[in-house]
Short mmCIF file of C-alpha atoms and ligand atoms in Angstrom, two decimals:
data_model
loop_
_atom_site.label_atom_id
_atom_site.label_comp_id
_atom_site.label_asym_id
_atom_site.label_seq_id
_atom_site.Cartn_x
_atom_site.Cartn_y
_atom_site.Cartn_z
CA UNK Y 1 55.03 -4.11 9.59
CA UNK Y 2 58.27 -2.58 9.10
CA UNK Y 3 58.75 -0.23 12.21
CA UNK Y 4 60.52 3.38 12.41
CA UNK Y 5 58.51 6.74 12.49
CA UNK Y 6 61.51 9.14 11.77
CA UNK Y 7 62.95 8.67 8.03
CA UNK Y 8 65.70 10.47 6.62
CA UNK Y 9 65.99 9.51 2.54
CA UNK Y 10 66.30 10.72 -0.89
CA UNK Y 11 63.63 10.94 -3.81
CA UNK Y 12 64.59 8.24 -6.43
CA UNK Y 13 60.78 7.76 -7.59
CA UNK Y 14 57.78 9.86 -7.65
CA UNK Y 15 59.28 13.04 -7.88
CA UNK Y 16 57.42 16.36 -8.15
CA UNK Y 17 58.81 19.81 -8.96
CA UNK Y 18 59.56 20.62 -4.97
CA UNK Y 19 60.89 17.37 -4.63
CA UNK Y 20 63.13 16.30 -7.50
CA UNK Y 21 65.23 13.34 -7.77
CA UNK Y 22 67.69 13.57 -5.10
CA UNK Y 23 66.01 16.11 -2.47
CA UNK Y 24 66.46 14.38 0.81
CA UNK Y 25 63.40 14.64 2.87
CA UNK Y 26 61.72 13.48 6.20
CA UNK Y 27 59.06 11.88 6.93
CA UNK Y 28 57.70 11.95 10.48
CA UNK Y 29 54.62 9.60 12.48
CA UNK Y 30 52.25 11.46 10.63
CA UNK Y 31 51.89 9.35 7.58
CA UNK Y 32 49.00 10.73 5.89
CA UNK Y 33 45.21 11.96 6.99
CA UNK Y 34 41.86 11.81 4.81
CA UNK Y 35 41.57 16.04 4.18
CA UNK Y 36 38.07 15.28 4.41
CA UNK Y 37 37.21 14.65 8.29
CA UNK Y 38 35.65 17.59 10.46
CA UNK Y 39 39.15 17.63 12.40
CA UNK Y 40 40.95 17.98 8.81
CA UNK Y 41 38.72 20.54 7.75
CA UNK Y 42 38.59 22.74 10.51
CA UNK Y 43 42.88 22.76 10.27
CA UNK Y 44 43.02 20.26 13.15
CA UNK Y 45 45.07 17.33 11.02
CA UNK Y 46 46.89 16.09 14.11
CA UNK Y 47 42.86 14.76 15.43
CA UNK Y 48 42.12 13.27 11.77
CA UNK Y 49 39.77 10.79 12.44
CA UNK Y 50 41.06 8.24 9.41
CA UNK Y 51 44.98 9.20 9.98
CA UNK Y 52 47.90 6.92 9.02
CA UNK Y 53 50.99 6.59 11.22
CA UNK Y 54 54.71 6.00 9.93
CA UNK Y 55 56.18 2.41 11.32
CA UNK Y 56 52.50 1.68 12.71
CA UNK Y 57 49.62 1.50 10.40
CA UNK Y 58 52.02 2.15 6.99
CA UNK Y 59 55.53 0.72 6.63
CA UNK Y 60 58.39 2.47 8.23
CA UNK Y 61 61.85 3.13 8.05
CA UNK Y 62 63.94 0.64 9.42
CA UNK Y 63 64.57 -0.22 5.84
CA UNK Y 64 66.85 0.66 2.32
CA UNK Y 65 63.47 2.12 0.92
CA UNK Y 66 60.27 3.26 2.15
CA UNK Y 67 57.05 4.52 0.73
CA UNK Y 68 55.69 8.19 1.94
CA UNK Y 69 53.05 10.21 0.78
CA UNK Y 70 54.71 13.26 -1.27
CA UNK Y 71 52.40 15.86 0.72
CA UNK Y 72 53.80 14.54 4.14
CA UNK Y 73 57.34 14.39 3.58
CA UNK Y 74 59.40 17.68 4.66
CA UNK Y 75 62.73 18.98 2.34
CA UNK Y 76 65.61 19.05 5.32
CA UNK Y 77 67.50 21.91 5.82
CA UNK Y 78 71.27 21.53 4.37
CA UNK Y 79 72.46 22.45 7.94
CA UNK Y 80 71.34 19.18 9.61
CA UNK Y 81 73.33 16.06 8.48
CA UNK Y 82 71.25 12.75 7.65
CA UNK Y 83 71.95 11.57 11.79
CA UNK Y 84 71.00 14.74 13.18
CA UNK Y 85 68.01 15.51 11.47
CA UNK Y 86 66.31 11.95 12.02
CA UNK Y 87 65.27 12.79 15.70
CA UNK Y 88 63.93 15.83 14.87
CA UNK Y 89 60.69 14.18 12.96
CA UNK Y 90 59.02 13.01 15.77
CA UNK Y 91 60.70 13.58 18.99
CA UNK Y 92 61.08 17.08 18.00
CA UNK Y 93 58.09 18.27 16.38
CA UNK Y 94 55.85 16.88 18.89
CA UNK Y 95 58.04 17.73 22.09
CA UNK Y 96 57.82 21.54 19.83
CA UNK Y 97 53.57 21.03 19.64
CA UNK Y 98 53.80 20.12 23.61
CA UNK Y 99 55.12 24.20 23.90
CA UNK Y 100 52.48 25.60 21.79
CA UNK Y 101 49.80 23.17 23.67
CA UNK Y 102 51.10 24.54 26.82
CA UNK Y 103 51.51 28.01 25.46
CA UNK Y 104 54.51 28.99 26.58
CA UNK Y 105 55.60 32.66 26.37
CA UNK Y 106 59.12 33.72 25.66
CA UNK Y 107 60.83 34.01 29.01
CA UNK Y 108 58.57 31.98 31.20
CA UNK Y 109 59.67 29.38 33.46
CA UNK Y 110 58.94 26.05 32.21
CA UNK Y 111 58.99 22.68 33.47
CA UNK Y 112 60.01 19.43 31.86
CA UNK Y 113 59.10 16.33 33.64
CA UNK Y 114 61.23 12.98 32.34
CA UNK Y 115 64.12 13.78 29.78
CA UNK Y 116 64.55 11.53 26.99
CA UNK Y 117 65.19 12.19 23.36
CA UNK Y 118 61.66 14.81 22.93
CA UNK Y 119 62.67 16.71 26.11
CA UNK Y 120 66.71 16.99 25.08
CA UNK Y 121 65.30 19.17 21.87
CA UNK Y 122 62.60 20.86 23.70
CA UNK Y 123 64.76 22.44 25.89
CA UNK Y 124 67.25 24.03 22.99
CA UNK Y 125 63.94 25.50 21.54
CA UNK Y 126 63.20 26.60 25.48
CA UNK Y 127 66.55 28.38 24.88
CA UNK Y 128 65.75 29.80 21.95
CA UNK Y 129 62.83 32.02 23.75
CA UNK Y 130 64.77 33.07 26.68
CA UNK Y 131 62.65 30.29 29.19
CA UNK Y 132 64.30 29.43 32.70
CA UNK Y 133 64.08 25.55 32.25
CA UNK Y 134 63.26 23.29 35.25
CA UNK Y 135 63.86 19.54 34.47
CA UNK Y 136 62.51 16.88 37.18
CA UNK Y 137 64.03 13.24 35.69
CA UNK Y 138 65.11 10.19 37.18
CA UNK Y 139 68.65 8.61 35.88
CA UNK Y 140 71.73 10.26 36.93
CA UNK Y 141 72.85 10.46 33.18
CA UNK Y 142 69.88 11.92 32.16
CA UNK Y 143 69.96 14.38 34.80
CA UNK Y 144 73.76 14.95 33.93
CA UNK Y 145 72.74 15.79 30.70
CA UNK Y 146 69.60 18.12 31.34
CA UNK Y 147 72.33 20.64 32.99
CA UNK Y 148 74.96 19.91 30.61
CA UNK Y 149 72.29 21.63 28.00
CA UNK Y 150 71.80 24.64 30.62
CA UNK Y 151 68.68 23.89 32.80
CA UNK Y 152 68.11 26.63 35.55
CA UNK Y 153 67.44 23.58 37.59
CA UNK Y 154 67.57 19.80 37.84
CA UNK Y 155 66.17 17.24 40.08
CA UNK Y 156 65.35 13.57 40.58
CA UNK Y 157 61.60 12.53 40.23
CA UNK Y 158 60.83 13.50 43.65
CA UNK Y 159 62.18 16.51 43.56
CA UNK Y 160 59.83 19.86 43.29
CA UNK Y 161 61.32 22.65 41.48
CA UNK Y 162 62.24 25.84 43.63
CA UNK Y 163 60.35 28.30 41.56
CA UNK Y 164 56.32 28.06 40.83
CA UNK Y 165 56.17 27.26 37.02
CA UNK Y 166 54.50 28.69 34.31
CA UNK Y 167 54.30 25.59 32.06
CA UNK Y 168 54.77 22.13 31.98
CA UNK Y 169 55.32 19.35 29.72
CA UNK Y 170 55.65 16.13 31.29
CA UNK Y 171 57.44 13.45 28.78
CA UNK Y 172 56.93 10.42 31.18
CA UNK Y 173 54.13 7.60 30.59
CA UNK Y 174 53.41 7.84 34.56
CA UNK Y 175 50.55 9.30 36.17
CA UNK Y 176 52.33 10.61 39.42
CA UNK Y 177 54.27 12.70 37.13
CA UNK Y 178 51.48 14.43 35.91
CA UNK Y 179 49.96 15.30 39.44
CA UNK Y 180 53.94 16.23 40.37
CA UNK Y 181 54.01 18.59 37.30
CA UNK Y 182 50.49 20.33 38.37
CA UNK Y 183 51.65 20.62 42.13
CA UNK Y 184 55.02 22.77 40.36
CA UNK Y 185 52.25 25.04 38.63
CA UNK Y 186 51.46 28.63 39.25
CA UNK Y 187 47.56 29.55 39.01
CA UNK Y 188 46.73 29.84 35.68
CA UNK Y 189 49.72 27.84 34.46
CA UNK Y 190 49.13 24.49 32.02
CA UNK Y 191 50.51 21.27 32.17
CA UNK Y 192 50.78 19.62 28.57
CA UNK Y 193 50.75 15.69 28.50
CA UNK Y 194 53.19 14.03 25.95
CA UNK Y 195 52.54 10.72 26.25
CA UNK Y 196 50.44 8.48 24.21
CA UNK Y 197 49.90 6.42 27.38
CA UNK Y 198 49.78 6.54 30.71
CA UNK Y 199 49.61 3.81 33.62
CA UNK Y 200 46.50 5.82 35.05
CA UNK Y 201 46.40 9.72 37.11
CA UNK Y 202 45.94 9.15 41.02
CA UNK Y 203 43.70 10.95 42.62
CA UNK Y 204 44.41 14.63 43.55
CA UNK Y 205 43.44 17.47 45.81
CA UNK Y 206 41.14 19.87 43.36
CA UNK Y 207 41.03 22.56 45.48
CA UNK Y 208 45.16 22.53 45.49
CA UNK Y 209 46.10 20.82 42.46
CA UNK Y 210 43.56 22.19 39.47
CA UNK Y 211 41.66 25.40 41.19
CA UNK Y 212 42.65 28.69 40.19
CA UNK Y 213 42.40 28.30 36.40
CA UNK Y 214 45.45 25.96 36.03
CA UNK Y 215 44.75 23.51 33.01
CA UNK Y 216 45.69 19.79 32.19
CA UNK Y 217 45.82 18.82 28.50
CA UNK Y 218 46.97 16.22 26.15
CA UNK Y 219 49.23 16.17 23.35
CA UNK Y 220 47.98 13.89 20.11
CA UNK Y 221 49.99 14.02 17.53
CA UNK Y 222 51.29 16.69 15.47
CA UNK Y 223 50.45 18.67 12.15
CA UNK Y 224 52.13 19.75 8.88
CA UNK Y 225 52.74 23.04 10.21
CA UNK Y 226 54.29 21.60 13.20
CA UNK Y 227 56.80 19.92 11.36
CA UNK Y 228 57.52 23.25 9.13
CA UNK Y 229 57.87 25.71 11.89
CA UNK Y 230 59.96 23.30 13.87
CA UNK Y 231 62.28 22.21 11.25
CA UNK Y 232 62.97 25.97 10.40
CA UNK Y 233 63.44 27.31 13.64
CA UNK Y 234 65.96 24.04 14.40
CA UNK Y 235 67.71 25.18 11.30
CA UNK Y 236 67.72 29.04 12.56
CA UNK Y 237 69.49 27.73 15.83
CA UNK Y 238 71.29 25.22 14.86
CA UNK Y 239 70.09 22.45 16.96
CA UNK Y 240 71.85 19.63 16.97
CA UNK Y 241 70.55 16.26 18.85
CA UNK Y 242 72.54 14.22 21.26
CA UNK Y 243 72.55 10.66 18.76
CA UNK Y 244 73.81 7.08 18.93
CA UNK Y 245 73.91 5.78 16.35
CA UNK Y 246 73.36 2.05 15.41
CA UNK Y 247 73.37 -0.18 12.31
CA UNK Y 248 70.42 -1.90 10.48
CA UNK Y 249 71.19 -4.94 12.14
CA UNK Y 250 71.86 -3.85 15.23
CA UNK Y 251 68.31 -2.77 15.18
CA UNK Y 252 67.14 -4.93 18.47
CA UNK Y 253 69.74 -3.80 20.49
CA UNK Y 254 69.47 0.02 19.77
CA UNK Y 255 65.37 -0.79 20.98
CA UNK Y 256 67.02 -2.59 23.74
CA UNK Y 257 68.77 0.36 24.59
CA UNK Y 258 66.12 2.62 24.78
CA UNK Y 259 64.08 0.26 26.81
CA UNK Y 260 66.42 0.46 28.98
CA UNK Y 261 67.22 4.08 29.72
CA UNK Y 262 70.78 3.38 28.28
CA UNK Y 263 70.65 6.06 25.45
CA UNK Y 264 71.08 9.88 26.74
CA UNK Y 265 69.18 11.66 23.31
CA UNK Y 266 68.38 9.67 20.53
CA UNK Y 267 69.41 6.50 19.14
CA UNK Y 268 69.54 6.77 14.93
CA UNK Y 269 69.79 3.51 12.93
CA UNK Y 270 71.72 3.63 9.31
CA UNK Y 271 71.02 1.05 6.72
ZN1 ZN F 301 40.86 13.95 8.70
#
């Protein structure tokens, strides 16, 4: 299995009308789905229950050449260069479905809990709709970088923001983050989970924590129409990510990197 679930390339076989020859395109962890499931059918692709994932169950694109399926590959907009544009396909559009999972309104205060390459873009789209943004991270570079993109507020992991929020996304695979972003919450508010694991969720006080209408959800995935809105509105404001960028063989040590909380943004591999 050839990892890498964010592809930048260019058509040179298979071409249809929308995608000549040439058109450089994305394609993101969502690899294909059947069309056929309930979850499909009822416009919920992101829960298909026979999906395919980019770099996971199909070939990826740490690689000259990859294989996608034409109907899940996304035209990129001529304002975001080949490096800029990778960590948009995943990072972005799901850190962009964590928003609309926790509905956030324009101009609420929102909360971002850990902030790694998802929660760098989430905030410019934050921006975008007038939020106050409250970031909660550990890593002084991290941190450093949250304000350098104009959070209202920063703070280490143990930190609670000053101001009862109206949302939160937490970004984290840790459990104590969770309960930390529903102790930040207002009543009614929503905490959105963007993780695909998590070490386990401690116990917590109901009465304080959950009561009052707040609500705890997950974050699986991401659809086609994720991908679209998100791409055009990055276009629209012309984000651009925070990237290092590595070479095909340097591929272990940009993973290394991650692993170890050494990249601020995203690291982007060229062939
Ligand atoms: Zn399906």
């Amino acid at each position: 299995m050839i990892p890498g679930h964010q592809i930048v390339g260019e058509v040179i076989a298979g071409a249809t009308a929308g995608l000549p020859i040439g058109a450089r395109v994305g394609a993101s962890w969502l690899g294909g789905t059947d069309g056929i499931c309930p979850y499909c059918k009822r416009g919920e692709e992101n829960l298909c229950d026979a999906p395919t994932f980019t770099g996971y169950s199909i070939c990826g694109g740490y690689a000259q050449y990859a294989v996608a399926r034409v109907d899940f590959v996304f035209p990129l907009p001529p304002a975001l260069d080949d490096f800029h544009a990778a960590p948009l396909l995943c990072a972005g559009i799901i850190g962009f479905r964590s928003l609309r999972v926790a509905g956030v309104q324009p101009g609420e205060r929102v909360g971002l809990f850990g902030f790694g390459a998802s929660a760098h873009l989430a905030i410019a789209v934050l921006q975008a709709w007038n939020c106050e943004v409250y970031v909660s991270t550990r890593g002084e570079s991290h941190r450093k970088l949250a304000a350098s993109l104009g959070a209202t507020w920063v703070g280490s992991e143990s930190e609670k923001p000053p101001a009862e929020l109206d949302r939160a996304v937490t970004f984290a695979p840790s459990g104590d983050v969770v309960i930390a972003a529903l102790a930040s919450l207002r009543k009614g508010g929503v905490v959105a989970i963007n993780a695909i694991h998590l070490d386990r969720i401690p116990q917590f006080d109901y009465d304080r924590l959950l009561w009052g209408e707040r609500q705890l959800r997950s974050v699986a995935n991401m659809t086609r129409a994720d991908a679209r809105d998100f791409l055009e509105l990055a276009a629209r404001i012309g984000l651009r990510p925070r990237v290092r960028v590595f070479a095909l063989d340097q591929a272990n040590e940009a993973l290394l990197a991650v692993k170890d909380d050494a990249v601020d943004g995203a690291a982007v591999i060229v062939p």
